[in-house]
Coordinates of C-alpha atoms in Angstrom, one line a residue:
X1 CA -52.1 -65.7 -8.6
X2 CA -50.8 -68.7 -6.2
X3 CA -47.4 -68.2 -7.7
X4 CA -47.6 -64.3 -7.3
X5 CA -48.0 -64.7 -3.5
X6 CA -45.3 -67.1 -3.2
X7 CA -42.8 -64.8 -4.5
X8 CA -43.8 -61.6 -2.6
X9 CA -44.3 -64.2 0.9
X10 CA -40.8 -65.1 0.0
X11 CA -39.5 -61.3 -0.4
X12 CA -41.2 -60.3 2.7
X13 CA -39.4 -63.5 4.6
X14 CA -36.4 -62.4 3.2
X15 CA -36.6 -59.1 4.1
X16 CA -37.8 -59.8 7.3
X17 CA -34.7 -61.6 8.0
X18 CA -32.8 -58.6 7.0
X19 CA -34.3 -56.0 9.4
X20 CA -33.6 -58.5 12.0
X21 CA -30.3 -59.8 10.9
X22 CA -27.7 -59.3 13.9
X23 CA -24.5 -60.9 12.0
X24 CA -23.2 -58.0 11.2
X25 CA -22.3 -54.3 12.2
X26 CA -23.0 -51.0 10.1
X27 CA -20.2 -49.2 10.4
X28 CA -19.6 -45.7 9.1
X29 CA -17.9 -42.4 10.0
X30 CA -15.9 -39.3 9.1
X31 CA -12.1 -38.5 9.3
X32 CA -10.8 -34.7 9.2
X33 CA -7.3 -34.1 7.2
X34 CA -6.5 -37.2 6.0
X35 CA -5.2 -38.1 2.5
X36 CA -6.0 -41.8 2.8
X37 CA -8.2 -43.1 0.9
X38 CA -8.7 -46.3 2.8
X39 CA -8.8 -47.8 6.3
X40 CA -8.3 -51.1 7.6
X41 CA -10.3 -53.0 10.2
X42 CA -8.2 -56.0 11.7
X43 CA -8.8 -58.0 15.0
X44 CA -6.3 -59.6 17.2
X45 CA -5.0 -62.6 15.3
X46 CA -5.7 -61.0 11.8
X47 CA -8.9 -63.7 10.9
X48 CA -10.5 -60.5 10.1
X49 CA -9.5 -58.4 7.7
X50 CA -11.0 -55.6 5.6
X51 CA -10.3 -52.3 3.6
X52 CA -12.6 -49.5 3.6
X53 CA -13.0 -47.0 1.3
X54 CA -12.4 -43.2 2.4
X55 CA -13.9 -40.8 0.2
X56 CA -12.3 -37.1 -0.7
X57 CA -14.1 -35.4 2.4
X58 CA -13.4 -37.9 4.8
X59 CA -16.5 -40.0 4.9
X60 CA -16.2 -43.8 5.3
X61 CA -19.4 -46.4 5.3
X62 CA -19.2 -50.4 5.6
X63 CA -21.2 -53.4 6.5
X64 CA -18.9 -55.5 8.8
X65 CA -19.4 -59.7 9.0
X66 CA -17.8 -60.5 11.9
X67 CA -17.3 -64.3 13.7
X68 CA -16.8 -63.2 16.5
X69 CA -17.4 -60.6 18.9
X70 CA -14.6 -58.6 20.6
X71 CA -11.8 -56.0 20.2
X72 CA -11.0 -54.7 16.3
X73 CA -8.6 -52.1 15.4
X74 CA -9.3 -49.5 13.0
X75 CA -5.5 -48.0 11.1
X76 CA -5.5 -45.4 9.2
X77 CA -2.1 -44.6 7.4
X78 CA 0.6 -45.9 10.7
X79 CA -1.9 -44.4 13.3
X80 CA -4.6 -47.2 14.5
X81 CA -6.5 -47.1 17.7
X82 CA -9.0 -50.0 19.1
X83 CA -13.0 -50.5 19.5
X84 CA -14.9 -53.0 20.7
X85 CA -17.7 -54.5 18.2
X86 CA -20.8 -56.8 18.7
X87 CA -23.4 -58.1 16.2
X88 CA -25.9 -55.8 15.7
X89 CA -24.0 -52.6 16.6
X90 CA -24.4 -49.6 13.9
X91 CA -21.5 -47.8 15.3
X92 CA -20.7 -44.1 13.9
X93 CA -17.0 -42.6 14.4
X94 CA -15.5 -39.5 14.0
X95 CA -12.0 -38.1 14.7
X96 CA -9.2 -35.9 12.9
X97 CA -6.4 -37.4 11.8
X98 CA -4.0 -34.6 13.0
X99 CA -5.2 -35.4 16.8
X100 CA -5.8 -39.1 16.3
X101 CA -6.7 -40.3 19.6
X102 CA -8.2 -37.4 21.7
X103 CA -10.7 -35.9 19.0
X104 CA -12.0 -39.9 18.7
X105 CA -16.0 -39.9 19.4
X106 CA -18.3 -42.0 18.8
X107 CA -22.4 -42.5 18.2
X108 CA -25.3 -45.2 17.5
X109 CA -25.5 -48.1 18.9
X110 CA -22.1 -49.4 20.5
X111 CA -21.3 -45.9 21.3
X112 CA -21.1 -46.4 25.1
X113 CA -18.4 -48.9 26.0
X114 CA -16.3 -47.3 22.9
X115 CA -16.8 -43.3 24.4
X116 CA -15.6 -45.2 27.4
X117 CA -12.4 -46.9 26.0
X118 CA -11.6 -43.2 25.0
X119 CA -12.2 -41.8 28.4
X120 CA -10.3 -44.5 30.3
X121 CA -7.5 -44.3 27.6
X122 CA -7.1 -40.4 27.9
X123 CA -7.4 -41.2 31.5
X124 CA -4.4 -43.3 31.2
X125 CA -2.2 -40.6 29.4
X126 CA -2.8 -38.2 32.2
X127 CA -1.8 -40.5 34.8
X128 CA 1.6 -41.9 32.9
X129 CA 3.0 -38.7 30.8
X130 CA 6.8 -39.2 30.7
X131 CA 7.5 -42.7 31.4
X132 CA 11.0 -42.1 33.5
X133 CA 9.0 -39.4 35.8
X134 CA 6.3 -42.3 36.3
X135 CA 8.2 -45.2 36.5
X136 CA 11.7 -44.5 38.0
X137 CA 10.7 -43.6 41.7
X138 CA 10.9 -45.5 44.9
X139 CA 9.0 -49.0 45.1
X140 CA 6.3 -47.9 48.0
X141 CA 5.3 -44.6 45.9
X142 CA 5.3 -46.8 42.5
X143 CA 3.0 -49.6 44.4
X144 CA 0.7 -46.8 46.0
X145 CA 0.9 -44.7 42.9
X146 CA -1.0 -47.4 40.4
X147 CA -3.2 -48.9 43.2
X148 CA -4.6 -44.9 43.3
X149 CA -4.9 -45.1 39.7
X150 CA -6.7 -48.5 39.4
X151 CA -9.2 -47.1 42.0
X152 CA -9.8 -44.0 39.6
X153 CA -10.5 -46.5 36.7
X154 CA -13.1 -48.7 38.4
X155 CA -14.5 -45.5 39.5
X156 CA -14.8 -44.4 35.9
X157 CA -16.1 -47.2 34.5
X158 CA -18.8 -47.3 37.4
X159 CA -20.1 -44.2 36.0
X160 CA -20.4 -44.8 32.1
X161 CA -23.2 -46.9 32.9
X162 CA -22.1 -49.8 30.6
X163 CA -24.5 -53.1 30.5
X164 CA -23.6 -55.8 33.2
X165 CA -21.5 -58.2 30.8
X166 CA -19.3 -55.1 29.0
X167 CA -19.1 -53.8 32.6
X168 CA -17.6 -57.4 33.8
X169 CA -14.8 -57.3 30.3
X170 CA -13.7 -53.8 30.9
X171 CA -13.0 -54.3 34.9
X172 CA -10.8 -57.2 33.8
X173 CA -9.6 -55.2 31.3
X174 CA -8.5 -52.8 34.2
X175 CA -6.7 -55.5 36.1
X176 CA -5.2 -57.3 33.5
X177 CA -3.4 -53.6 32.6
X178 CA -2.3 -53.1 36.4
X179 CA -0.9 -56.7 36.2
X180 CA 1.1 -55.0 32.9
X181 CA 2.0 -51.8 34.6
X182 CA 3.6 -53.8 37.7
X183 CA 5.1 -56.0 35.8
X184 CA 6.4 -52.9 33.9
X185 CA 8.8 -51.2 36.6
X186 CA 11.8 -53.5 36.4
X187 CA 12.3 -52.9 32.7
X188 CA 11.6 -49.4 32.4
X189 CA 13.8 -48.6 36.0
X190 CA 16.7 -50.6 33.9
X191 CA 15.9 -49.0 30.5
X192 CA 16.8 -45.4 32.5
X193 CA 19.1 -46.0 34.9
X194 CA 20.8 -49.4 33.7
X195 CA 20.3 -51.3 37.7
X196 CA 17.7 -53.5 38.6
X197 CA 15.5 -52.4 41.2
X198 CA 15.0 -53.9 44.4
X199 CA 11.5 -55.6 44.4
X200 CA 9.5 -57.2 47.3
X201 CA 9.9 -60.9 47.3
X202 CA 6.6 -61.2 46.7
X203 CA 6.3 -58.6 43.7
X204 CA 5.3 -61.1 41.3
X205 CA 3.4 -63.2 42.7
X206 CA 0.0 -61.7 41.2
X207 CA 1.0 -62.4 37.6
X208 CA 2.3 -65.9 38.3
X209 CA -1.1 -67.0 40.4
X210 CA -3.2 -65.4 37.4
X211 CA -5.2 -67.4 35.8
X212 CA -4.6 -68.1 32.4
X213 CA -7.0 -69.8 30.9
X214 CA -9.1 -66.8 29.9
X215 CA -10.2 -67.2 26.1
X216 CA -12.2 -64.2 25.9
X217 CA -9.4 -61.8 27.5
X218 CA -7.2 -63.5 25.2
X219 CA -8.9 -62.8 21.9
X220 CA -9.4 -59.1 23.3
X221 CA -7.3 -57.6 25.7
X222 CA -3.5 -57.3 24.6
X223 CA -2.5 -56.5 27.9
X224 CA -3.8 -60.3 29.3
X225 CA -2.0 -61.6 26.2
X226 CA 1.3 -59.9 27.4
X227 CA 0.6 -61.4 30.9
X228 CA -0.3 -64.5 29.7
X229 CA 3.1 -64.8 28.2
X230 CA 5.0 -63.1 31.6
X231 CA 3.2 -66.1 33.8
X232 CA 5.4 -68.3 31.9
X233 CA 8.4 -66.2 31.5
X234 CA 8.7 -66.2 35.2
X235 CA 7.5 -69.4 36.0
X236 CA 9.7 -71.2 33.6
X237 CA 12.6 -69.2 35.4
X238 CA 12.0 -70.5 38.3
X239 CA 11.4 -73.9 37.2
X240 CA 14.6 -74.1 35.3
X241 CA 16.5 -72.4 38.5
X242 CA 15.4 -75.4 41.0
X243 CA 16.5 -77.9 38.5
X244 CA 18.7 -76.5 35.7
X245 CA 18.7 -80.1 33.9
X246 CA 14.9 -79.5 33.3
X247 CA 14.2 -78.0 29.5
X248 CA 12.7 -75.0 28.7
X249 CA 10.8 -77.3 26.0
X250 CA 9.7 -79.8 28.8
X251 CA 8.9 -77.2 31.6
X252 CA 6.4 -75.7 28.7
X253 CA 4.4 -78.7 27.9
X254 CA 3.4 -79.3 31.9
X255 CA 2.7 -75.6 31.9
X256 CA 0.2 -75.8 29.0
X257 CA -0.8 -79.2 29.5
X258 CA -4.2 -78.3 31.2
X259 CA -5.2 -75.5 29.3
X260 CA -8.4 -75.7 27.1
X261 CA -7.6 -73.3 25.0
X262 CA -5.5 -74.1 21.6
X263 CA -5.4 -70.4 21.5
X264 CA -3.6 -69.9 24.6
X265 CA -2.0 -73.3 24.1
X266 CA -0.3 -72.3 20.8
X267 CA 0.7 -68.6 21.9
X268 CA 2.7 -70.2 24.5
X269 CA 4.6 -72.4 22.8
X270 CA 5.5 -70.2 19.7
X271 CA 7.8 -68.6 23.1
X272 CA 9.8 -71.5 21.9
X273 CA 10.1 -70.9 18.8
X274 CA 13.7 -68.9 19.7
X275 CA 15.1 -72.3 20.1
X276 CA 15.2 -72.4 15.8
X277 CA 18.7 -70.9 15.9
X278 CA 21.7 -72.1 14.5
X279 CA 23.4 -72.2 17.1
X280 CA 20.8 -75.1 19.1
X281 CA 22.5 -78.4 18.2
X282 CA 19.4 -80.2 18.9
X283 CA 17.6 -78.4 16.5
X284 CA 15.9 -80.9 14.6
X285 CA 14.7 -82.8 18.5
X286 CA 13.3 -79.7 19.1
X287 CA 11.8 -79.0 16.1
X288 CA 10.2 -82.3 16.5
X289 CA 9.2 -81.3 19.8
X290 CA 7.2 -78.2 19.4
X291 CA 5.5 -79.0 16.2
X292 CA 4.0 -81.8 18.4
X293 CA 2.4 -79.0 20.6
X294 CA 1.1 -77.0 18.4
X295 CA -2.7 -77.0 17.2
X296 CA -3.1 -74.5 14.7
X297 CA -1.9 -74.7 10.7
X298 CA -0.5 -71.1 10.6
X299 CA 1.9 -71.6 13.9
X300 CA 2.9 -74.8 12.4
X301 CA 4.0 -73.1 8.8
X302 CA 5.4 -70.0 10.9
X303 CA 8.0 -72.7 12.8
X304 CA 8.5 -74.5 9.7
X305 CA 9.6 -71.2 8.0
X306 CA 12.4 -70.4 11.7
X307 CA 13.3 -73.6 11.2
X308 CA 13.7 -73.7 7.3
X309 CA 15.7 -70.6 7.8
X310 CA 18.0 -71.6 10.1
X311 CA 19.0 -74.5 7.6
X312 CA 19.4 -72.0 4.6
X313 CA 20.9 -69.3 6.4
X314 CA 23.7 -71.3 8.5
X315 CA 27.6 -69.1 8.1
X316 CA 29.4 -70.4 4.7
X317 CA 25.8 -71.1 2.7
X318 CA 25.2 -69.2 -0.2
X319 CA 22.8 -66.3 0.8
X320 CA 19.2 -66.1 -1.5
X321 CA 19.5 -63.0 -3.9
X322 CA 17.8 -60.1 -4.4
X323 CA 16.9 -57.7 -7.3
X324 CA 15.5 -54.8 -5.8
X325 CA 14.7 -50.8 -6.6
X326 CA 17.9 -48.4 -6.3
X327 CA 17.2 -45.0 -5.2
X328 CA 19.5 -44.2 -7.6
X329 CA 18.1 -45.4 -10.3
X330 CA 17.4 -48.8 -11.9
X331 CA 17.7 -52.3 -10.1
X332 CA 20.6 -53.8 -7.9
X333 CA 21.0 -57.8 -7.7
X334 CA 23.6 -59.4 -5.2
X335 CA 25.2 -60.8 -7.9
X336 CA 26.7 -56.8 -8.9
X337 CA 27.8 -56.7 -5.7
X338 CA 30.1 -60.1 -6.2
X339 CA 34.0 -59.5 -4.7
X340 CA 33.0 -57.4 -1.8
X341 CA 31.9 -57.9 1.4
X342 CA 28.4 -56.8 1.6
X343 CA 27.0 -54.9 4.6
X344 CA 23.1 -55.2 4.7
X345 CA 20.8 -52.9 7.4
X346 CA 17.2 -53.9 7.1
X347 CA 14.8 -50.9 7.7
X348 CA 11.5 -48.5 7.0
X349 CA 10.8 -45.1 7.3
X350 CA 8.1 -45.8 10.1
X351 CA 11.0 -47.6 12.4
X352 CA 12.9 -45.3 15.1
X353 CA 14.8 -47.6 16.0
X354 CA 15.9 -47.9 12.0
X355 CA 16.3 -44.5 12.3
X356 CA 18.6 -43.8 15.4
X357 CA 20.3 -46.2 13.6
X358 CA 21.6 -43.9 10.8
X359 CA 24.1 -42.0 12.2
X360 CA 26.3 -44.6 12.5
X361 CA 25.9 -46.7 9.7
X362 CA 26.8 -43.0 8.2
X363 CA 29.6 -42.8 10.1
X364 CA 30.8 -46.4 9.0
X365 CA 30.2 -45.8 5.5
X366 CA 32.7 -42.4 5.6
X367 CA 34.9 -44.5 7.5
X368 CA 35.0 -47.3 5.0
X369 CA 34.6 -45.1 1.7
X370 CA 38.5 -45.7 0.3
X371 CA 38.1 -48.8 0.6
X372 CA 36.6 -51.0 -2.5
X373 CA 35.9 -54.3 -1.1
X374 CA 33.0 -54.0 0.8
X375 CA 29.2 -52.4 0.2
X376 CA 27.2 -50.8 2.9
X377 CA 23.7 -51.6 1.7
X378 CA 20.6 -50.5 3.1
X379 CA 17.3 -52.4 1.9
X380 CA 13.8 -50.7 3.4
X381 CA 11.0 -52.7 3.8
X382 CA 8.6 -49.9 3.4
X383 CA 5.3 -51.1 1.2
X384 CA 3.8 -49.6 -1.6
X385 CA 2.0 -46.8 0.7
X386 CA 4.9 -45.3 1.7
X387 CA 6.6 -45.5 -1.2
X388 CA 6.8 -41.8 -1.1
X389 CA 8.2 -41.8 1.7
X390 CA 10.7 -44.0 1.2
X391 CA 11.9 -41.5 -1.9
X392 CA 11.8 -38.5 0.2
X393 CA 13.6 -39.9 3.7
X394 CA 16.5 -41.2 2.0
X395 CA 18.0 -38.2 0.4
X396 CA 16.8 -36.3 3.7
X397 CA 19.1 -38.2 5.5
X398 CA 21.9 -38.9 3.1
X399 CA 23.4 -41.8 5.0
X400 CA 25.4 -43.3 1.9
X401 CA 25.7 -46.3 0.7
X402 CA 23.2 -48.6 -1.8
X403 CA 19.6 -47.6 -0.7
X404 CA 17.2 -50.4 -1.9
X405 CA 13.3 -51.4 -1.5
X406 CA 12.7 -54.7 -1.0
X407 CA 10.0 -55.5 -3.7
X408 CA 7.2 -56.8 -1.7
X409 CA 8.5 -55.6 2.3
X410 CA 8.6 -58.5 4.1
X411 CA 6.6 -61.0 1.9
X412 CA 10.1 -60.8 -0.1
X413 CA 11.4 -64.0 -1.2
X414 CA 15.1 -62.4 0.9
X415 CA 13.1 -61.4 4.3
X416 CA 11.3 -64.4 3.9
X417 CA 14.6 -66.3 3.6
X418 CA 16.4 -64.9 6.7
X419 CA 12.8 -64.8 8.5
X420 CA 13.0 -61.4 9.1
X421 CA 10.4 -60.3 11.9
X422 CA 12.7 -58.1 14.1
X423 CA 14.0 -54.6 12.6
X424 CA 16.2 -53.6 12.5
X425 CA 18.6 -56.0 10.9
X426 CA 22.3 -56.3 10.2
X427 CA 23.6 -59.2 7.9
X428 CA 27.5 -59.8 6.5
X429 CA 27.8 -61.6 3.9
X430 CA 31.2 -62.7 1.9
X431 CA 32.7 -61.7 -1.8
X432 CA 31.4 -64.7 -3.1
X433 CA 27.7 -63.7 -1.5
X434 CA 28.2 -66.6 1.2
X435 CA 26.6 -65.6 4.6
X436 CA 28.9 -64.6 7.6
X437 CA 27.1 -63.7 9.8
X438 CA 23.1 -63.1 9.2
X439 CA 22.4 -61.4 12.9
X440 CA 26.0 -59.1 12.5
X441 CA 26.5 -55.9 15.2
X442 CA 24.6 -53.1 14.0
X443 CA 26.0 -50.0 13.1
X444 CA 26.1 -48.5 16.4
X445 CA 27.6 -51.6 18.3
X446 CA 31.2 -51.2 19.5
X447 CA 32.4 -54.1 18.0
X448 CA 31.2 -53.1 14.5
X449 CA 34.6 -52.2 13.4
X450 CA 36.5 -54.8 15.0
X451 CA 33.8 -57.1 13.2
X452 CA 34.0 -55.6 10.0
X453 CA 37.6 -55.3 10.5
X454 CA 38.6 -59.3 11.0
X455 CA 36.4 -60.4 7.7
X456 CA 38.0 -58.0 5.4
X457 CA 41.2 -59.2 6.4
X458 CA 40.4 -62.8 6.8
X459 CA 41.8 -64.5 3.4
X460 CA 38.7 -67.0 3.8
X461 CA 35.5 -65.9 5.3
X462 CA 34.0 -68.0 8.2
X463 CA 31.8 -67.7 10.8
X464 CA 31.2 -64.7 12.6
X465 CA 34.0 -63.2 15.1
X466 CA 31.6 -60.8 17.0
X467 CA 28.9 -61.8 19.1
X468 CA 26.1 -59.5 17.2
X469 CA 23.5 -57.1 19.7
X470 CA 19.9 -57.5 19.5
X471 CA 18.7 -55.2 22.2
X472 CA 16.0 -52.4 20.8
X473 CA 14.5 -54.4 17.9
X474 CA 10.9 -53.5 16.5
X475 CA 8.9 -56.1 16.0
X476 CA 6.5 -56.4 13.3

């Protein structure tokens, strides 16, 4: 008998702890026409990650475990939208897949600062529309036009009733997106009309007095991360103007040197990571350098693998190979395409960039078709889900050329290689499969010919002729 009520006290304990277990969330919802059969929840910096199962009609149910408390994203196929989750929540969503982020409500407990994120975000789509109308106007109507709009948001959020401390995030949250949106009307006034505008001499002074120390906003609010990383950006610019002898290395460790955060500290310095290129000749100092800064495991294997890359992919080293899927049929190596020049554009199906790209890597490859000693090869980095895709796009457009999927995107040993985190890519590589150049012109650049040009005549190939253009890479 004793031993009877020892086992039901200890069920009922257990139970008890159950019903009042708050570390975790019940999640659960419905998605109209979609042909997924899974979504993924992901925070931030990706230390939560987890696929959940979408049944036939839609319907989707999980129990979350989450360490923390914050922003989450929810992707569904390429389409992904944000919701904020907190221990204990037993959040419901639904939404159709064919208007993604308008048809977006939610219910249960957490419902009210997420209906709210969707208010203030449909909010935001009516204020911006087309970003040359909103952005390319005078300074004093640009400056009055987003302090009206900031007014509209606090007001909104004043009304959705939220609890004091989600009230407190989400104004930050509005701040923190004005500081973006400022920050914002240089690039998009040079994107449109290629001049600079004329700024107050004061115009960024808001972003470089914010404070930026913020853990929470951090961990939550892209925008603040952008910031974060525009503070230094502008700061460092004006360090390095006053005394052009001071390092962009040295000028970053007083800037992070009082910050708290390893977070913060380490998001910072991976800014430096651009000095892993072969053409830094202190790049094993510097590598040194910012290794020492650096808190974090992953951050420290991500510099490793720029600065591993750099070594393995300097012009005249014999590139990595690849055996990959041909459209066409069967497998291509590097080593079939020995005694030609080979022409390699990086891409996926999901990348417009990629994809404006086409044209002229078309062009090129009619250009170049008589000629037998060079390849125009195109290697997508699509993964297994769009697989499909991959099959149906490439005949659609019919550029030419060697189409190719990389086996595993960009885990592949080759992306991995030539640290591949910008797309798209253009890399030249010699007859004998020794690298030229592994940031070459793109096919739209005007030097691509002239480029392509000078190494098929050069008896010996060398080191790149043409200074390559990076401007309108995706990054991933």
């Amino acid at each position: 008998m004793i031993r009877k009520i020892s086992i039901f006290l200890l069920f009922s304990l257990l139970f008890s702890c159950g019903e009042n277990d708050n570390s975790y969330v019940l999640y659960s919802g419905n998605i109209k026409n979609t042909t997924e059969s899974t979504m993924k929840i992901t925070n931030f910096f990706k230390s939560f990650e987890k696929d959940i199962l979408v049944d036939k009609a839609g319907n989707f149910s999980d129990t979350l475990f989450i360490k923390e408390e914050g922003t989450y994203y929810y992707k569904i196929g390429r389409s992904y939208n944000s919701m904020f989750l907190r221990k204990g929540y037993n959040l419901r969503v639904s939404l159709d897949a064919d208007d993604f982020y308008k048809s977006t409500k939610y219910s249960g407990e957490g419902s009210l600062v997420n209906n709210y994120s969707v208010a203030r975000g449909a909010l935001k789509g009516s204020f911006v529309g087309d970003a040359k109308e909103y952005f390319v106007v005078p300074i004093a109507d640009f400056m009055l036009k987003i302090e009206k709009e900031k007014t509209a948001f606090l007001a909104l959020l004043e009304q959705a009733g939220l609890e004091k401390e989600d009230n407190e995030f989400q104004r930050k949250i509005i701040e923190n997106d004005y500081l973006q949106t400022r920050n914002s009307y240089d690039r998009f006034n040079f994107y449109h009309t290629q001049q600079h505008p004329v700024v107050p001499e004061d115009y960024y002074e808001p972003i470089k007095k914010m404070d930026i120390s913020d853990e929470e906003s951090f961990m939550n609010d892209k925008s603040y991360m952008n910031m974060v990383i525009e503070n230094w950006r502008l700061k460092s610019a004006d360090a390095l103007k006053n005394d052009p002898n001071f390092s962009i290395i040295e000028y970053t460790k007083l800037h992070v040197k009082n910050l708290k955060s390893t977070k913060i500290k380490d998001y910072i310095t991976s800014m430096l990571f651009k000095q892993m290129n072969a053409k830094n000749e202190n790049l094993e100092k510097d590598y040194i350098e910012i290794m020492a800064m650096l808190s974090a495991d992953n951050m420290k294997e991500k510099l490793t693998q720029k600065h591993n890359s750099v070594l393995s992919t300097k012009p005249e080293m014999t590139s990595i190979g690849f055996d990959y899927e041909n459209h066409a049929g069967g497998k291509t190596t590097l080593k079939d395409l020995r005694g030609k020049l080979v022409y390699i554009e990086i891409w996926a199906t999901w990348c417009g960039p990629c994809v404006k790209e086409m044209p002229f890597l078309t062009d090129l490859i009619k250009e170049y078709k008589n000629n037998k000693n060079i390849a125009f090869v195109s290697i997508s980095i699509d993964n297994k889900n769009e697989y499909e895709k991959w099959r149906t796009m490439v005949p659609l457009k019919n550029v030419g050329g060697i189409q190719l999927l990389a086996d595993k995107g960009l885990e592949s040993e080759f992306m991995k290689n030539y640290s591949v985190g910008l797309i798209p890519r253009s890399i030249m590589l010699d007859t004998e499969g020794n690298i030229i150049s592994q940031h070459a012109p793109r096919p739209s650049s005007k030097d691509i010919r002239t480029f392509i040009d000078e190494n098929l005549n050069k008896k010996t190939m060398g080191n790149t002729l043409i200074k390559p253009q990076k401007n309108g890479e995706i990054k991933i």
